[in-house]
Amino acid sequence: MHQRNLGGLKRFLLLSACPLAVAVAHAAAVAQTAVSTAPATAKPAKAQTRKPPSSLANTGESVIVTGTRSLGTKARNSTSPIDVITATTLHRTGEPNLAAALVKTDPSINAAAEGADTADLTSALVLRGLNPNDTLVLIDGKRRNGTANITADAGPEQGATPVDINMIPAAAIDHIEVLRDGAAAQYGSDAIAGVINVIMKKSDHGTEGNALTGANAYNGDGWQYQLNADQGAAFGNDGYVHIGGALYHTDHFITRAIDDRTGRPDNPITGLPEETRETLSLDFGKTLLPGIEGYGLITYGHRHAEAFENYRLPTILPQLYPFGFTPIETDEENQYSATLGIRGDDFFGFRWDISSTYGADEVGIGNKDTGNPNLYAATGFSPTDAFAEGLRNGQWTNTVDLSRPMHIITLPFVFSLGAEQRYESYDITAGNPASYQLGGTQGFGGLLPANAGHFNRDVWAGYIDGDLHPLPQWDIDLAGRFEHYTDSGNTETGKISSRYNFTKYFAIRGTVSNGFRAPTLAEEHFSALNVSPTGASGDLAVSSAAAALLGAVPLKPERSTNASGGIVMEPIRDLSITADVYQIDIRDRIIGGGNYNGPLAIEAIALTGAVLPSNIGGNDVSAFYFSNGASTRTQGADINIHYFTNLEKYGTINWTAGIDLNRTRLRHLSNDTNGKPLLSAAGVANLTTEFPRSKILLDAFWRIGRWDVNVRQTRYGETKGEEQYTDLAPPDLQFSNTVYLPFVNTPRWLTDLEVGYSITPHWHIAIGGNNLFNIRPRLLPLVTNYLGSNPYDQTSQQVPISGGFYYGRINFTF
């Protein structure tokens, strides 16, 4: 199936995109000759010679490409709040994972303290307290395809199939631009919370790399290492090739059980998975004709990950495991993407860019050290490992972008327009028969053939954008976009942004926009059965008869309205301050709704064709589906302060402070067709209070001679959850979906420290500790601690469960 679909895409690409690209390139060359009687002033597209980003550089002076279609705009001059995070800043965090490094450098970005089931195997970023699906991720301005691995379990990230940013080689990244503003009118679906644009290196020379290794010394496990390297080279006289790669490995990190209810005190369910990951990138560009450049980017990532499930007692399958067993969930994943494009400076006065990007993420989920008890009882045989399901998320995007500086009367104006065609597909492959027959394998039940399938849609879009300066100190940016989804219909979005500079040291800015997010194909069609030692949870496809029994209706897009306003000032030399307030209203949020447990949930699961293990039943069996169940309002403020101090012979210090204040409230809760609210109290908490109310980053980087010291303090505000009563609670409360225990994760301060030394101008070494004092989340009461081995609020977006990480690193630059 996959090969047939891919073949169709290739034929379509050859029949449409390629002739269009050749025609425009030829027309551009002819137009350039016809319009100008003199030789073109544009220089050939020679490779950009990138200087290593200075660790002391003021990122407000960086030229940005995100959130604007005007050339030469600096971050501090943008109409919308935008952060520029350099590769040097990311390296100094001491984090081997790019997602964790971003969390440590931007107060508006968070991540889950702990993943659940397959969600523990991939990374997801949360911007401004919204679902990861509400943040658009670009690479060099091109839309990146998301992971196939959906976050199925309840929590703030439920339903997410975001871009797994850890599958991008960090060595090849020049910097990252984070647009903290709604941008659906500029970029399309998903850009409700904002945009993360990863800008890759494009230098034609130089070699850089680093090696990092470390572990959690308090726990004695979770050992990690990472190797990064990148190399630039000339491509003829006017081109470049830049290659980057990374190798990463982490051992299991395990949080020990609080008590011995499973019969195994070291039940390893709560922890972080073992993972090995390899990533590669190839970035290239070259002049094809005078004023016309061809370019491309190819990335590939592979991951093998293994996560422990709950320990099973010897009574579950004594014939194979007389001493009990711990199933292991496995992830074999391949992520690949390729972009090819041509661009030029003068197509009848327009700058133009034509590109085609194809990317896909393929995931194979399996079980090992497991077994199927019902199958063994019926046949006398059960495999100890099984393929549970296959998932594939594909995306093919073709874009044409045009932009031209002009004047309206005497006013400078940049007019832009463009079109986009996107094909999206999602494939679900059934597991091996033993993984789903007669209740399925322990740990993760396989996907039934009836729930497998190929799903796809087309998206067509067009946009216009105008950047006007009515006065030299006044900037107005207008954008409008129309999109058509073959499964979700039409949508129109708009945005107006404005900035007024009272002086060169003080300005105000503001934005009003509306946006949308179409339901992902995974949210519409995914289904699965997850089995615990005492219960099961069924994820039902919203269009299925099983979901209809529980009151489901078809999904529709989320709709949003964004408003923000702020100030930008430089009160004294080397001190810059930005402060922005924002409000995001989202209607018809896509959530995990229809939460049923007990007999009705068992009946719905039976409609899917699944059979529950013989030892499971009662209230610990639940089922849900995705729904447009709620409307929310998110309000907050972002404050960023940068100050540079020159201490002369005592060195220099870069001071940075960032504050994010964030609160989400429920404005409307819908009912299913059975008249039952689509969210329980726990579900409401997942949307509104499981994110920190505040996050503060305080950073000082001191350099003196060959030495450098980086100190970082991070404060996470409180999170509040509604915790389900489990096996130690009174019988009438166990696994209730109506009565919960309120729980508060109190604020936490984390301290990071790194000390470095430049051995030579080309070699640098550092040692450091992240979360130096091993701070962890607050422990749950035993009545909500399932089997005694789940001691933390799994849905909290506060401090990680892994505690302190202590490392050494060596960098080289040539």
Tab-separated table of C-alpha atoms in Angstrom, residues 181-420:
chain	number	residue	atom	x	y	z
A	181	ASP	CA	2.195	34.621	18.559
A	182	GLY	CA	-0.664	33.127	16.579
A	183	ALA	CA	0.428	32.796	12.952
A	184	ALA	CA	-2.189	30.666	11.158
A	185	ALA	CA	-2.818	33.488	8.662
A	186	GLN	CA	0.860	33.379	7.707
A	187	TYR	CA	1.667	29.670	7.900
A	188	GLY	CA	-1.619	27.761	8.072
A	189	SER	CA	-2.977	25.131	10.419
A	190	ASP	CA	-1.359	24.398	13.801
A	191	ALA	CA	0.197	27.848	14.410
A	192	ILE	CA	-2.210	28.781	17.240
A	193	ALA	CA	0.317	29.001	20.084
A	194	GLY	CA	3.176	30.034	17.818
A	195	VAL	CA	5.924	28.815	15.515
A	196	ILE	CA	9.306	27.176	16.126
A	197	ASN	CA	11.570	27.660	13.095
A	198	VAL	CA	14.816	25.667	13.061
A	199	ILE	CA	17.464	27.356	10.903
A	200	MET	CA	20.176	25.019	9.631
A	201	LYS	CA	23.843	25.860	9.010
A	202	LYS	CA	24.769	26.796	5.445
A	203	SER	CA	28.450	27.643	5.641
A	204	ASP	CA	30.806	26.476	2.908
A	205	HIS	CA	33.693	25.705	5.252
A	206	GLY	CA	34.555	24.763	8.816
A	207	THR	CA	34.263	21.755	11.076
A	208	GLU	CA	32.581	21.713	14.479
A	209	GLY	CA	31.677	18.999	16.922
A	210	ASN	CA	31.279	17.956	20.525
A	211	ALA	CA	31.075	14.897	22.705
A	212	LEU	CA	29.041	14.766	25.925
A	213	THR	CA	28.539	12.072	28.526
A	214	GLY	CA	26.891	11.987	31.940
A	215	ALA	CA	24.429	10.270	34.269
A	216	ASN	CA	22.249	10.668	37.329
A	217	ALA	CA	24.778	10.188	40.126
A	218	TYR	CA	22.113	10.088	42.871
A	219	ASN	CA	20.251	7.221	41.203
A	220	GLY	CA	23.224	5.506	39.607
A	221	ASP	CA	21.553	4.984	36.225
A	222	GLY	CA	20.285	6.890	33.209
A	223	TRP	CA	23.797	7.054	31.709
A	224	GLN	CA	23.832	9.109	28.490
A	225	TYR	CA	26.291	10.011	25.771
A	226	GLN	CA	26.109	12.079	22.616
A	227	LEU	CA	28.441	12.704	19.676
A	228	ASN	CA	27.821	15.654	17.302
A	229	ALA	CA	29.731	16.843	14.242
A	230	ASP	CA	29.164	19.012	11.187
A	231	GLN	CA	31.255	20.031	8.175
A	232	GLY	CA	30.872	22.736	5.542
A	233	ALA	CA	32.360	22.517	2.061
A	234	ALA	CA	32.311	24.542	-1.142
A	235	PHE	CA	30.081	23.323	-3.971
A	236	GLY	CA	31.899	24.683	-6.999
A	237	ASN	CA	32.672	28.405	-6.967
A	238	ASP	CA	29.226	29.590	-5.888
A	239	GLY	CA	27.644	26.895	-3.763
A	240	TYR	CA	27.840	25.104	-0.461
A	241	VAL	CA	27.258	21.700	1.060
A	242	HIS	CA	26.833	21.306	4.804
A	243	ILE	CA	26.659	17.905	6.467
A	244	GLY	CA	25.702	17.269	10.087
A	245	GLY	CA	25.216	14.176	12.183
A	246	ALA	CA	24.613	13.037	15.745
A	247	LEU	CA	24.669	9.811	17.730
A	248	TYR	CA	22.822	9.635	21.051
A	249	HIS	CA	22.278	6.875	23.605
A	250	THR	CA	20.708	6.733	27.044
A	251	ASP	CA	20.317	3.822	29.409
A	252	HIS	CA	17.120	3.256	31.370
A	253	PHE	CA	16.447	5.655	34.215
A	254	ILE	CA	14.234	4.076	36.888
A	255	THR	CA	12.425	5.621	39.838
A	256	ARG	CA	12.189	2.969	42.539
A	257	ALA	CA	8.822	1.786	43.843
A	258	ILE	CA	7.529	3.378	47.044
A	259	ASP	CA	6.157	0.134	48.472
A	260	ASP	CA	6.025	-3.545	47.534
A	261	ARG	CA	2.508	-4.139	46.247
A	262	THR	CA	3.655	-5.928	43.086
A	263	GLY	CA	6.008	-8.267	44.888
A	264	ARG	CA	8.930	-6.545	43.203
A	265	PRO	CA	10.274	-3.408	44.968
A	266	ASP	CA	12.196	-2.306	41.874
A	267	ASN	CA	9.150	-2.352	39.534
A	268	PRO	CA	10.617	-0.201	36.755
A	269	ILE	CA	7.427	1.237	35.212
A	270	THR	CA	8.180	4.807	36.322
A	271	GLY	CA	11.242	6.025	34.538
A	272	LEU	CA	12.699	7.020	31.207
A	273	PRO	CA	13.226	4.611	28.308
A	274	GLU	CA	16.463	3.291	26.919
A	275	GLU	CA	17.095	4.909	23.564
A	276	THR	CA	19.630	4.911	20.751
A	277	ARG	CA	19.227	7.565	18.087
A	278	GLU	CA	21.161	8.459	14.940
A	279	THR	CA	20.426	11.614	12.917
A	280	LEU	CA	21.914	13.014	9.701
A	281	SER	CA	21.375	16.087	7.546
A	282	LEU	CA	22.603	17.323	4.181
A	283	ASP	CA	22.040	20.995	3.308
A	284	PHE	CA	23.113	22.368	-0.071
A	285	GLY	CA	22.698	25.295	-2.446
A	286	LYS	CA	24.177	26.500	-5.716
A	287	THR	CA	23.631	29.148	-8.360
A	288	LEU	CA	21.853	27.665	-11.388
A	289	LEU	CA	21.499	30.833	-13.472
A	290	PRO	CA	22.452	34.427	-12.695
A	291	GLY	CA	20.177	35.471	-9.825
A	292	ILE	CA	18.633	31.992	-9.474
A	293	GLU	CA	19.657	29.484	-6.797
A	294	GLY	CA	18.824	25.848	-6.337
A	295	TYR	CA	18.765	24.515	-2.776
A	296	GLY	CA	17.830	21.491	-0.769
A	297	LEU	CA	17.813	19.843	2.627
A	298	ILE	CA	17.716	16.118	3.390
A	299	THR	CA	17.362	14.801	6.951
A	300	TYR	CA	17.167	11.302	8.348
A	301	GLY	CA	16.714	9.986	11.851
A	302	HIS	CA	16.505	6.504	13.326
A	303	ARG	CA	15.465	5.586	16.851
A	304	HIS	CA	15.365	2.360	18.793
A	305	ALA	CA	13.758	2.773	22.203
A	306	GLU	CA	12.592	0.420	24.944
A	307	ALA	CA	10.339	1.290	27.884
A	308	PHE	CA	9.411	-0.908	30.835
A	309	GLU	CA	5.784	-1.680	31.621
A	310	ASN	CA	4.403	-2.772	34.999
A	311	TYR	CA	5.749	-5.945	36.566
A	312	ARG	CA	3.422	-8.965	36.235
A	313	LEU	CA	3.041	-11.419	39.116
A	314	PRO	CA	4.042	-15.088	38.649
A	315	THR	CA	0.333	-15.997	38.638
A	316	ILE	CA	-0.236	-14.243	35.276
A	317	LEU	CA	1.744	-16.674	33.093
A	318	PRO	CA	3.620	-19.111	35.354
A	319	GLN	CA	4.314	-21.568	32.541
A	320	LEU	CA	6.646	-19.082	30.843
A	321	TYR	CA	7.568	-16.804	33.753
A	322	PRO	CA	7.545	-18.673	37.069
A	323	PHE	CA	9.051	-15.649	38.827
A	324	GLY	CA	6.917	-13.024	37.114
A	325	PHE	CA	7.893	-10.744	34.259
A	326	THR	CA	8.180	-7.110	33.161
A	327	PRO	CA	6.975	-6.490	29.587
A	328	ILE	CA	9.025	-4.069	27.508
A	329	GLU	CA	7.456	-1.780	24.932
A	330	THR	CA	9.719	-1.172	21.927
A	331	ASP	CA	9.862	1.534	19.280
A	332	GLU	CA	11.653	1.128	15.950
A	333	GLU	CA	11.352	4.454	14.162
A	334	ASN	CA	12.569	6.038	10.935
A	335	GLN	CA	12.048	9.726	10.167
A	336	TYR	CA	13.054	11.148	6.797
A	337	SER	CA	12.468	14.366	4.910
A	338	ALA	CA	13.715	15.981	1.697
A	339	THR	CA	13.260	19.517	0.397
A	340	LEU	CA	14.178	20.683	-3.102
A	341	GLY	CA	13.635	24.212	-4.302
A	342	ILE	CA	14.686	27.066	-6.516
A	343	ARG	CA	14.501	30.769	-5.738
A	344	GLY	CA	15.444	34.017	-7.352
A	345	ASP	CA	15.582	37.748	-6.931
A	346	ASP	CA	13.664	39.109	-9.906
A	347	PHE	CA	10.527	37.632	-11.468
A	348	PHE	CA	9.035	40.849	-12.857
A	349	GLY	CA	10.277	42.556	-9.704
A	350	PHE	CA	9.268	39.768	-7.296
A	351	ARG	CA	11.540	37.671	-5.143
A	352	TRP	CA	10.309	34.140	-5.652
A	353	ASP	CA	10.685	30.712	-4.111
A	354	ILE	CA	9.312	27.375	-5.331
A	355	SER	CA	9.835	24.285	-3.199
A	356	SER	CA	8.642	20.745	-2.655
A	357	THR	CA	9.074	18.911	0.671
A	358	TYR	CA	8.274	15.274	1.312
A	359	GLY	CA	8.643	13.749	4.759
A	360	ALA	CA	7.389	10.767	6.711
A	361	ASP	CA	7.726	9.155	10.108
A	362	GLU	CA	7.417	5.374	10.341
A	363	VAL	CA	7.023	3.704	13.727
A	364	GLY	CA	6.876	0.046	14.621
A	365	ILE	CA	5.630	-0.622	18.172
A	366	GLY	CA	6.366	-4.009	19.665
A	367	ASN	CA	6.406	-6.019	22.893
A	368	LYS	CA	9.154	-8.200	24.235
A	369	ASP	CA	9.529	-10.209	27.456
A	370	THR	CA	5.753	-10.537	27.307
A	371	GLY	CA	3.104	-13.156	26.708
A	372	ASN	CA	-0.561	-13.739	25.894
A	373	PRO	CA	-2.104	-15.642	28.857
A	374	ASN	CA	-5.448	-16.419	27.171
A	375	LEU	CA	-3.733	-17.655	24.021
A	376	TYR	CA	-1.478	-19.917	26.084
A	377	ALA	CA	-4.461	-21.303	27.972
A	378	ALA	CA	-6.241	-22.089	24.682
A	379	THR	CA	-3.333	-23.434	22.629
A	380	GLY	CA	-0.466	-24.192	25.020
A	381	PHE	CA	1.712	-21.613	23.261
A	382	SER	CA	2.421	-17.884	23.430
A	383	PRO	CA	5.262	-15.920	21.851
A	384	THR	CA	7.392	-13.865	24.231
A	385	ASP	CA	7.754	-10.998	21.764
A	386	ALA	CA	5.323	-9.619	19.210
A	387	PHE	CA	4.822	-6.809	16.739
A	388	ALA	CA	1.911	-4.754	18.125
A	389	GLU	CA	1.227	-2.056	15.522
A	390	GLY	CA	2.746	0.000	12.738
A	391	LEU	CA	2.120	3.697	12.205
A	392	ARG	CA	3.159	5.988	9.371
A	393	ASN	CA	2.580	9.739	9.119
A	394	GLY	CA	3.415	11.202	5.697
A	395	GLN	CA	3.301	14.746	4.368
A	396	TRP	CA	4.104	16.201	0.955
A	397	THR	CA	4.061	20.001	0.655
A	398	ASN	CA	4.493	22.128	-2.485
A	399	THR	CA	4.746	25.911	-2.148
A	400	VAL	CA	5.123	28.986	-4.325
A	401	ASP	CA	6.032	32.261	-2.570
A	402	LEU	CA	6.367	35.705	-4.144
A	403	SER	CA	7.375	38.992	-2.507
A	404	ARG	CA	8.034	42.463	-3.883
A	405	PRO	CA	9.047	45.762	-2.276
A	406	MET	CA	7.083	48.664	-3.756
A	407	HIS	CA	5.468	51.976	-2.844
A	408	ILE	CA	1.860	52.969	-2.312
A	409	ILE	CA	2.034	56.604	-3.345
A	410	THR	CA	5.215	57.398	-1.406
A	411	LEU	CA	4.819	54.848	1.373
A	412	PRO	CA	7.175	51.830	1.412
A	413	PHE	CA	5.249	48.589	1.119
A	414	VAL	CA	6.231	44.918	0.839
A	415	PHE	CA	3.588	42.862	-0.950
A	416	SER	CA	3.689	39.062	-0.707
A	417	LEU	CA	1.476	36.282	-1.964
A	418	GLY	CA	1.725	32.554	-2.354
A	419	ALA	CA	0.042	29.188	-2.653
A	420	GLU	CA	0.461	25.804	-1.035
